[in-house]
PDB file of C-alpha atoms in Angstrom:
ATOM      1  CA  UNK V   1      62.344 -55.891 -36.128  1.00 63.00           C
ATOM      2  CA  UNK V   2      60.257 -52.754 -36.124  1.00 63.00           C
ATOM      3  CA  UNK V   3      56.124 -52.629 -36.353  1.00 64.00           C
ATOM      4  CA  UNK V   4      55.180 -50.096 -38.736  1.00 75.00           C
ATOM      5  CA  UNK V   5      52.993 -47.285 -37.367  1.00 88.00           C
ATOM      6  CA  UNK V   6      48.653 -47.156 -37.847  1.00 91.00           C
ATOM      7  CA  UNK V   7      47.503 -45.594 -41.255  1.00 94.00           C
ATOM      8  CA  UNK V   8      43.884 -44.699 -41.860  1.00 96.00           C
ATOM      9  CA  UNK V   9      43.299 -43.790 -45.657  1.00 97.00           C
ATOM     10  CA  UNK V  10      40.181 -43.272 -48.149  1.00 98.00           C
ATOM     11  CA  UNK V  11      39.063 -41.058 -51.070  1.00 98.00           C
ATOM     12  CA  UNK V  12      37.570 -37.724 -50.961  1.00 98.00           C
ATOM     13  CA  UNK V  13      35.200 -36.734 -53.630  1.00 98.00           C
ATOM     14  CA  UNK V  14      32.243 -34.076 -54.731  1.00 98.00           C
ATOM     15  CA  UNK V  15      29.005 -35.941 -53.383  1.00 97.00           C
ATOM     16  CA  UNK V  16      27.066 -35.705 -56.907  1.00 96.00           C
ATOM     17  CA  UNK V  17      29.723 -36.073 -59.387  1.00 97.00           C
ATOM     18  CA  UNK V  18      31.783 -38.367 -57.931  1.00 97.00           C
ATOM     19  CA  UNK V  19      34.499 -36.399 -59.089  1.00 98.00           C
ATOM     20  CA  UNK V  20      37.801 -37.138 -56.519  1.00 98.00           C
ATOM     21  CA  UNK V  21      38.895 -33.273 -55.097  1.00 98.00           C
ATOM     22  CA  UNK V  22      42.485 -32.676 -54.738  1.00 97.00           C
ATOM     23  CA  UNK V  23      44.064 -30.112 -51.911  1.00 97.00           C
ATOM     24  CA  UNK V  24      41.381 -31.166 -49.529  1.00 98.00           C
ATOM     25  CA  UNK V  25      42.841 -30.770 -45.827  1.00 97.00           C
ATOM     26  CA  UNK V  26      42.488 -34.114 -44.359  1.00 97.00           C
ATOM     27  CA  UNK V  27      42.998 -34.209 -40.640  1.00 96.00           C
ATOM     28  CA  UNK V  28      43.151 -36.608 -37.303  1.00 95.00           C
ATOM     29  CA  UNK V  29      42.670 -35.878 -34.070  1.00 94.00           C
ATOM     30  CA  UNK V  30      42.766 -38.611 -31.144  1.00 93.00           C
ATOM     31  CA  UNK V  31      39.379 -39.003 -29.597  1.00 93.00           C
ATOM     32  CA  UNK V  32      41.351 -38.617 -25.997  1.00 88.00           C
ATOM     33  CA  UNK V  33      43.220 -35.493 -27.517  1.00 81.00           C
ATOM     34  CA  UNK V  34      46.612 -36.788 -27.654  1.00 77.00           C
ATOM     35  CA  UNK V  35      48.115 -36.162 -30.987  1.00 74.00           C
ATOM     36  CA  UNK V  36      46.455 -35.836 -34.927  1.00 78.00           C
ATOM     37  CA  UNK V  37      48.303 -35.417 -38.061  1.00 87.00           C
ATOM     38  CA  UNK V  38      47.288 -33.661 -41.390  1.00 92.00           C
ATOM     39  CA  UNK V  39      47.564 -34.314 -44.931  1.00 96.00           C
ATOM     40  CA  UNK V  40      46.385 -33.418 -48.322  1.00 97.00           C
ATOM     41  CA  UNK V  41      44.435 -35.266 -50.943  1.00 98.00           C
ATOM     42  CA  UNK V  42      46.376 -36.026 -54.480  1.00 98.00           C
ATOM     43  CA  UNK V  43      45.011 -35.774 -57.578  1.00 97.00           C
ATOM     44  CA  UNK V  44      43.298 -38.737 -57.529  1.00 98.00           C
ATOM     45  CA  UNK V  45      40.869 -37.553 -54.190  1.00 98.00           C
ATOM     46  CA  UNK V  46      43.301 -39.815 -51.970  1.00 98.00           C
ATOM     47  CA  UNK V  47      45.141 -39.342 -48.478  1.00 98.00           C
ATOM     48  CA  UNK V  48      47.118 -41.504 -46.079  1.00 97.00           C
ATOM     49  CA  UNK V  49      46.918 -40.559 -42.174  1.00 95.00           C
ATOM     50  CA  UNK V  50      50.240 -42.457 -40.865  1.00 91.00           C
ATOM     51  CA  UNK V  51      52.499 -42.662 -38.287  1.00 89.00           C
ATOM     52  CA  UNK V  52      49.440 -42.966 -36.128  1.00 91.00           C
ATOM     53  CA  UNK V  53      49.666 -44.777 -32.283  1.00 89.00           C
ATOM     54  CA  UNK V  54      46.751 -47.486 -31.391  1.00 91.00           C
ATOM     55  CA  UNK V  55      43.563 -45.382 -30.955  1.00 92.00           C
ATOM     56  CA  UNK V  56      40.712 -43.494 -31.499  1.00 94.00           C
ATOM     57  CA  UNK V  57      40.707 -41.300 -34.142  1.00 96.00           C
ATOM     58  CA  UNK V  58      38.082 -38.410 -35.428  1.00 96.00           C
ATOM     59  CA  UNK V  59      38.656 -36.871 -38.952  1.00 97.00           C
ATOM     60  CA  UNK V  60      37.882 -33.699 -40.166  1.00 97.00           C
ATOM     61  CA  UNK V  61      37.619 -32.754 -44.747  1.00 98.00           C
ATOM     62  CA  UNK V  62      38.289 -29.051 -45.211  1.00 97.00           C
ATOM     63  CA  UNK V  63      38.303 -27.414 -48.591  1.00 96.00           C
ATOM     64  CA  UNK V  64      41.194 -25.205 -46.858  1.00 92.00           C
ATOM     65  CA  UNK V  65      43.037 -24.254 -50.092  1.00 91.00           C
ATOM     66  CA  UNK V  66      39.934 -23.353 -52.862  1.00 89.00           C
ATOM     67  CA  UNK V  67      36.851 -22.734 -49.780  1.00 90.00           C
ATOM     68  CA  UNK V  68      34.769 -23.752 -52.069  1.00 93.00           C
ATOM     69  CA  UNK V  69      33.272 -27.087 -50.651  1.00 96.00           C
ATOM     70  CA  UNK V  70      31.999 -27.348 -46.676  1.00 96.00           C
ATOM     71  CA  UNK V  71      34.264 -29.089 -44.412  1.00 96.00           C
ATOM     72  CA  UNK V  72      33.060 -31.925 -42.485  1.00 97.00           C
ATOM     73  CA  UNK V  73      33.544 -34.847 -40.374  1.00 97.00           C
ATOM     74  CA  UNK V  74      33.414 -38.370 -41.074  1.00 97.00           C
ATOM     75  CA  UNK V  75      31.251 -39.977 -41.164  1.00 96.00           C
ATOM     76  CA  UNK V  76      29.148 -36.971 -43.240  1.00 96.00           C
ATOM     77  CA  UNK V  77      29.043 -35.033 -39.470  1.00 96.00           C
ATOM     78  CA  UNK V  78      28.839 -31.582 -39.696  1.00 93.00           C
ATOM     79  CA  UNK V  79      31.142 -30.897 -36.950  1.00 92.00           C
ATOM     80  CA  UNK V  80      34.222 -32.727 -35.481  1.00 90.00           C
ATOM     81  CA  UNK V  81      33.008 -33.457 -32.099  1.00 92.00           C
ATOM     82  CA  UNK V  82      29.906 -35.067 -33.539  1.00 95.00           C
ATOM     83  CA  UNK V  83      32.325 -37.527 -35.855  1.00 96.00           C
ATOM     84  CA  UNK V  84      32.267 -40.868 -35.727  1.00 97.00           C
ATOM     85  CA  UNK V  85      35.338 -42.205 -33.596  1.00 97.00           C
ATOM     86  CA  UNK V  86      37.614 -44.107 -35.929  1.00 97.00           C
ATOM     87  CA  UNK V  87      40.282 -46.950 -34.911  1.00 95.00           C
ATOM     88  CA  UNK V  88      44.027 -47.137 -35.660  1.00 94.00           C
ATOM     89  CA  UNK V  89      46.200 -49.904 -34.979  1.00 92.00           C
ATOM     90  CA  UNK V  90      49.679 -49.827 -35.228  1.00 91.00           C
ATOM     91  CA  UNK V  91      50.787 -52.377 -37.574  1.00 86.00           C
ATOM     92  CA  UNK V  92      47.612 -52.781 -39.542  1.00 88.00           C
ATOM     93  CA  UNK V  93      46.101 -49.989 -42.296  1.00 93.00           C
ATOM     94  CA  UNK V  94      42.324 -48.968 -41.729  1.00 96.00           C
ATOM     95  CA  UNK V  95      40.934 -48.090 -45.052  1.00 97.00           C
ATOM     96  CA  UNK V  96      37.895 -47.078 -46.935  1.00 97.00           C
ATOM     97  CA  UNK V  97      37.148 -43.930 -44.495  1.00 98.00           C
ATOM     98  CA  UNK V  98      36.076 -41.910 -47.186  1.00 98.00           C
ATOM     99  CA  UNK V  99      34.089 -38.539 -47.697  1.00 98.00           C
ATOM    100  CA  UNK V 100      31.816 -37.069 -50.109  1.00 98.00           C
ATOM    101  CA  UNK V 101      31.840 -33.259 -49.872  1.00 98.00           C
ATOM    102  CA  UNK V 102      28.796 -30.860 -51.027  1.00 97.00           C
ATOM    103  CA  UNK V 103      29.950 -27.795 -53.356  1.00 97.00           C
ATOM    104  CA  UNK V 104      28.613 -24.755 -51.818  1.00 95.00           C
ATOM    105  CA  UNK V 105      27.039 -21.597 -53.889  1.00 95.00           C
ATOM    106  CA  UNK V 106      29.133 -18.464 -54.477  1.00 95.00           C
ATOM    107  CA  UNK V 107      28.849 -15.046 -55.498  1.00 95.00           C
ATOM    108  CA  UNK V 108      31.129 -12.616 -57.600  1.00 96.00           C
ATOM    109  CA  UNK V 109      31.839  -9.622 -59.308  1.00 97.00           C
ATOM    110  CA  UNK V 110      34.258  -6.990 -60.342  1.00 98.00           C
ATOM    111  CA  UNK V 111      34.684  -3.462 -58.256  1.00 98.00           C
ATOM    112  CA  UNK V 112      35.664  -0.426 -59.921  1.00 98.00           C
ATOM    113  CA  UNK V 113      35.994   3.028 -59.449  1.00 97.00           C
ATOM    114  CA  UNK V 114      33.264   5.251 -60.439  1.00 97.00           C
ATOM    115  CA  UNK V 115      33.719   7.759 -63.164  1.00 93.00           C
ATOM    116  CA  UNK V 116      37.164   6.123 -64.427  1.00 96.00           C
ATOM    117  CA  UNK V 117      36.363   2.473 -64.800  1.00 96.00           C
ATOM    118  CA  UNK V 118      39.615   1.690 -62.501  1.00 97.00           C
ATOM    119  CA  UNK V 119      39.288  -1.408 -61.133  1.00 98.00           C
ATOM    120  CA  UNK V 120      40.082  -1.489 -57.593  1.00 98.00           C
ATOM    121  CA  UNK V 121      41.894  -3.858 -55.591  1.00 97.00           C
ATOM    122  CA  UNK V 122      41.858  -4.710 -52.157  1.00 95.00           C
ATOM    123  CA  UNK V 123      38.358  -4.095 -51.438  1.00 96.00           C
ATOM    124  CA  UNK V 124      36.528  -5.787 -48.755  1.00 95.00           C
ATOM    125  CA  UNK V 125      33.579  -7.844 -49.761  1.00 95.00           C
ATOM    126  CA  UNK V 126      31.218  -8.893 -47.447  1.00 93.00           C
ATOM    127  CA  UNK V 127      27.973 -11.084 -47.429  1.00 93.00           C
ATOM    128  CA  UNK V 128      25.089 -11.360 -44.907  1.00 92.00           C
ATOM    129  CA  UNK V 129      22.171 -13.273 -44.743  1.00 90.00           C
ATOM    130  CA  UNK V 130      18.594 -12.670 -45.158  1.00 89.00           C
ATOM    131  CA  UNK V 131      16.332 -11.837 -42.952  1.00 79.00           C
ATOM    132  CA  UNK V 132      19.303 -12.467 -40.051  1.00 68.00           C
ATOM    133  CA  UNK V 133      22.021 -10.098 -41.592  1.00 71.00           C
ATOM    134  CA  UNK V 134      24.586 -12.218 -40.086  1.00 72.00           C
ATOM    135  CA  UNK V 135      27.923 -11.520 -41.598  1.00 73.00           C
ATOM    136  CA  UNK V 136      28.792 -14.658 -43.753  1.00 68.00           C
ATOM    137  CA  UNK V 137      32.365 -14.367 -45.389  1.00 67.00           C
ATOM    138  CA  UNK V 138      34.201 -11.842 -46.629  1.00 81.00           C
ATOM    139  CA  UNK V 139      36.820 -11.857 -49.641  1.00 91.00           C
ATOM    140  CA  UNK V 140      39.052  -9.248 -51.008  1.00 94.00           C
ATOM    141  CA  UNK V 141      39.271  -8.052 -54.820  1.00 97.00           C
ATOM    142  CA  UNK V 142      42.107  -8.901 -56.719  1.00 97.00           C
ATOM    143  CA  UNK V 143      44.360  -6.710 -58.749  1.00 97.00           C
ATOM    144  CA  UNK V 144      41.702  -6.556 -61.872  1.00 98.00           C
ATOM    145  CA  UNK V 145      38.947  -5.559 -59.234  1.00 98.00           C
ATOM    146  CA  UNK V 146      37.784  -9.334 -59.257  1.00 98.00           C
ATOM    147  CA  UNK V 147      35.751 -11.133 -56.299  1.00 96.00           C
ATOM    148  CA  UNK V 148      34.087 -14.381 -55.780  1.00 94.00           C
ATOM    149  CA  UNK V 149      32.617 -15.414 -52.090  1.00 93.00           C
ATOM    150  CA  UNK V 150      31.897 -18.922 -52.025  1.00 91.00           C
ATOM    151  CA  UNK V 151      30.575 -21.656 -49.015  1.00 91.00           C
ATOM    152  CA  UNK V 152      27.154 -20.112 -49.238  1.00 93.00           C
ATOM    153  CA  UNK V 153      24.079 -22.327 -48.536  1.00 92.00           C
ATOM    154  CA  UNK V 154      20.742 -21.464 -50.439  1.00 94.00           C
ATOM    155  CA  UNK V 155      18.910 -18.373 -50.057  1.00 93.00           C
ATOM    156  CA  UNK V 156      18.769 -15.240 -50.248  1.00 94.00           C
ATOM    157  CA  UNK V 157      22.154 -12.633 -49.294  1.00 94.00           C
ATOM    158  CA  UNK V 158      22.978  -9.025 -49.303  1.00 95.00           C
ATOM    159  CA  UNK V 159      26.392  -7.739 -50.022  1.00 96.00           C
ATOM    160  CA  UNK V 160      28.705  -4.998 -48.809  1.00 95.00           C
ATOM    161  CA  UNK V 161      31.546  -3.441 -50.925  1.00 96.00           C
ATOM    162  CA  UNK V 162      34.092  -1.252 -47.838  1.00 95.00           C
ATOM    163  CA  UNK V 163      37.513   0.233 -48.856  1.00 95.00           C
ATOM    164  CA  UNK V 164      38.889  -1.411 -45.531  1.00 90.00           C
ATOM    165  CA  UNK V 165      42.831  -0.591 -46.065  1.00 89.00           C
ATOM    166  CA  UNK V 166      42.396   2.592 -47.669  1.00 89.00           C
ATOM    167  CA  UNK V 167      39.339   4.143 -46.587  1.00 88.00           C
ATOM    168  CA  UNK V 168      39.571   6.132 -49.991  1.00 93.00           C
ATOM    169  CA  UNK V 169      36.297   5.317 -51.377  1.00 96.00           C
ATOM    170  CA  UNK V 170      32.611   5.121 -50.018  1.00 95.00           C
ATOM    171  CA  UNK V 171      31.100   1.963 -48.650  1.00 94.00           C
ATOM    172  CA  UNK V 172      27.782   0.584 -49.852  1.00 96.00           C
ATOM    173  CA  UNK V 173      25.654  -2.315 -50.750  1.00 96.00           C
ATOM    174  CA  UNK V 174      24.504  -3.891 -53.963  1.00 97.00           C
ATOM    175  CA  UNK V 175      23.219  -1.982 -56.089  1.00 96.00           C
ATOM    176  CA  UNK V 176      24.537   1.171 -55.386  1.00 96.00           C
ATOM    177  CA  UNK V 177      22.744   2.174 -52.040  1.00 95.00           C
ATOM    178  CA  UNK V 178      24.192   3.505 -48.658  1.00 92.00           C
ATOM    179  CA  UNK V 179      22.150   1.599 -45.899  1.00 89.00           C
ATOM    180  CA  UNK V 180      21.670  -2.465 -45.811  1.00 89.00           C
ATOM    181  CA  UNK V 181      17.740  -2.289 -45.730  1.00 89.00           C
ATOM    182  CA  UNK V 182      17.820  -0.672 -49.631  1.00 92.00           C
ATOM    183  CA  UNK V 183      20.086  -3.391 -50.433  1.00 94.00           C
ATOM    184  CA  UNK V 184      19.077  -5.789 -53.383  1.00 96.00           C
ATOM    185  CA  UNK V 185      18.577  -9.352 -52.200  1.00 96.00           C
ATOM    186  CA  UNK V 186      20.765 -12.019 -54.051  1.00 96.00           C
ATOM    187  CA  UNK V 187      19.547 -15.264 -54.325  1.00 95.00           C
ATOM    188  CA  UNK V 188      22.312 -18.101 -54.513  1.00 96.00           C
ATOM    189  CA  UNK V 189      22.242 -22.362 -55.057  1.00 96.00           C
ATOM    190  CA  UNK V 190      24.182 -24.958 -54.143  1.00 95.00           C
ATOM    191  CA  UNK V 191      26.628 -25.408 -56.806  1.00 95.00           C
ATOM    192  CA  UNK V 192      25.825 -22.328 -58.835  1.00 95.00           C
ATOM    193  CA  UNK V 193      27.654 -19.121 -59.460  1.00 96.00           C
ATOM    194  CA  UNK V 194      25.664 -15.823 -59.294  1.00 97.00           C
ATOM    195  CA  UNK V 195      28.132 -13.675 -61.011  1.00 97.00           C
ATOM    196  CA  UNK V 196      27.746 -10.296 -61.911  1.00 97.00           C
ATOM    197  CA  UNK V 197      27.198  -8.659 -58.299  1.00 98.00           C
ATOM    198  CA  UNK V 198      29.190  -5.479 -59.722  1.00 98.00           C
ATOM    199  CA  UNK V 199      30.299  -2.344 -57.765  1.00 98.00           C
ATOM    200  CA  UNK V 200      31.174   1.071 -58.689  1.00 98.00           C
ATOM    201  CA  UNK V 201      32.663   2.902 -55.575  1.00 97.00           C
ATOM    202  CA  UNK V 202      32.705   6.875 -55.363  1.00 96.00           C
ATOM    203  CA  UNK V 203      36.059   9.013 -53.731  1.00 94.00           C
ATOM    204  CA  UNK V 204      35.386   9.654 -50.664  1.00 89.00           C
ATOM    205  CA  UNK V 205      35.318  13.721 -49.964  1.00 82.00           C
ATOM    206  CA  UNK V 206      37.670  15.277 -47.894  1.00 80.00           C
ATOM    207  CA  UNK V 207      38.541  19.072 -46.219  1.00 87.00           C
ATOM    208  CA  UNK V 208      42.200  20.376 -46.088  1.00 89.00           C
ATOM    209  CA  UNK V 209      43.189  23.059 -44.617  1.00 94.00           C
ATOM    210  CA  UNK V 210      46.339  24.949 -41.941  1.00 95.00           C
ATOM    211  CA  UNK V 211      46.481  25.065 -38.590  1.00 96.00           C
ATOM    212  CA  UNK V 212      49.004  27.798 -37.151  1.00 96.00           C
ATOM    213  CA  UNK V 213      49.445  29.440 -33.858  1.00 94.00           C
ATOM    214  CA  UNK V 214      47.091  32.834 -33.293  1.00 94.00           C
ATOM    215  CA  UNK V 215      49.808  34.581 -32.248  1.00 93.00           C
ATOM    216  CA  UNK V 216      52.774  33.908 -34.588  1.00 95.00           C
ATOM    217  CA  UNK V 217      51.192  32.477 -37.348  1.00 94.00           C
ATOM    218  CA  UNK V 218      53.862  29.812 -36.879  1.00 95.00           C
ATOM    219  CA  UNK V 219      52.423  26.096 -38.300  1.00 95.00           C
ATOM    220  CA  UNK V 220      51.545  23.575 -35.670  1.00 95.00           C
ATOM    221  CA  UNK V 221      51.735  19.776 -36.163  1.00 95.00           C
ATOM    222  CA  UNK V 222      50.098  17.035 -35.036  1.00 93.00           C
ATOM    223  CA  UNK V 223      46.954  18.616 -34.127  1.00 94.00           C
ATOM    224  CA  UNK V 224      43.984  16.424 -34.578  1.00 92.00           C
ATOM    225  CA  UNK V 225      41.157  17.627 -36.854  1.00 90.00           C
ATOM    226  CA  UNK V 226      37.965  16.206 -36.309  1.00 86.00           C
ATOM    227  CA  UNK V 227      34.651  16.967 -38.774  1.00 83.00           C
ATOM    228  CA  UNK V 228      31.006  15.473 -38.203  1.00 79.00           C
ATOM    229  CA  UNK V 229      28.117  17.739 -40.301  1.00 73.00           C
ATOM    230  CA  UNK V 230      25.202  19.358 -38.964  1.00 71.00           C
ATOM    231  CA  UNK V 231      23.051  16.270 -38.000  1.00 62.00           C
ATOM    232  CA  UNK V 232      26.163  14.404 -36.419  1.00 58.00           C
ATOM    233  CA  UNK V 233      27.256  12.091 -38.823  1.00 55.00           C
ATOM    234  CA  UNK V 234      29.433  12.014 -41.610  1.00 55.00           C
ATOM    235  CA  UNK V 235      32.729  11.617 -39.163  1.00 58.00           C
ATOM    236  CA  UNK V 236      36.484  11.950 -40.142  1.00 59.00           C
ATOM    237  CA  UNK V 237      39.832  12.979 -38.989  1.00 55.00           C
TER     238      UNK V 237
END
């Protein structure tokens, strides 16, 4: 005769709508750190923990797939070692532990290049907060030059457009300025969109040249060419 394992299921659901949130990460840790298992909501907001020993149990919600809603621990914890402990007992289902999860603000916009309209992809978006101009989250443009940045609290942000794989194009913060203290502040909601936090990034310049022996005249590879301009910045290779 075999005793079925512990289970520990609920819904999970957006905390003013009521609306149930699929692809939320649902996971369970042992209080005494032996073991957790992780599942998924379904369409209907719900998950099943199983397969779970007696014990104490601490769950964590994560918006892992969409980052659009802030994880948190049951039961409405911000973190998971502040979560309330909850119990499993093989043989017998604990129910009802259920979550209601807060929809953060986001920001978005499309990157192109300047002078041709290209839109650029794979640019590195990055938001900081005012007045601490801590780095918040970063996102990359999609193939139509497309961006969004979500999980932001209320207030007030600043936002930096780099060309982080390439390094074709100049870096600078909305709207259109070279140093973060010219930046334009961006004020964001919970559960709003502030859209239209547009880009258009300039080439980068560049100096080509030959490097040969003073002798022969003969080429040389592999020398390294470093340039900086008159007041020490400005540096390439």
């Amino acid at each position: 005769v075999l005793t079925p394992f512990g289970r520990i299921t609920g819904t999970v659901t957006d905390d003013l709508t009521g609306e149930p949130l699929e692809g939320i990460c649902v996971r369970g840790d042992r209080v005494d750190g032996f073991g957790g298992h992780d599942v998924y909501t379904d369409a209907d907001g719900r998950y099943e923990l199983w397969g779970l020993e007696t014990g104490s149990y601490r769950l964590e919600f994560d918006d892992c797939i969409h980052e659009r809603y802030f994880s948190e621990s049951y039961d409405d914890r911000p973190t998971w070692e502040a979560g309330d402990p909850v119990a499993a007992m093989v043989g017998e289902p604990t129910t009802g532990i259920d979550a209601a999860l807060t929809l953060g603000g986001s920001i978005s916009g499309v990157v192109i290049a300047d002078g041709t309209g290209q839109p650029l992809e794979g640019i590195c978006v990055g938001v900081y907060d005012v007045p601490n101009e801590w780095f918040h989250y970063g996102a990359y443009t999609d193939s139509a030059g497309r961006y969004s940045v979500g999980l932001l609290r209320s207030g007030d942000y600043k936002v930096r457009f780099s060309d982080c794989r390439r390094g074709e194009y100049q870096d600078e913060f909305y709207n259109d300025v070279p140093y973060p203290n010219a930046a334009t502040i961006i004020g964001v909601d919970l559960r709003s969109e502030t859209s239209g936090v547009d880009a258009a990034l300039s080439l980068k310049g560049a100096i080509s040249g030959t490097v040969t022996d003073s002798q022969t005249g003969e080429p040389i590879a592999d020398i390294c060419v470093e340039a900086s301009n008159e007041l020490g910045g400005g540096w390439g290779y």
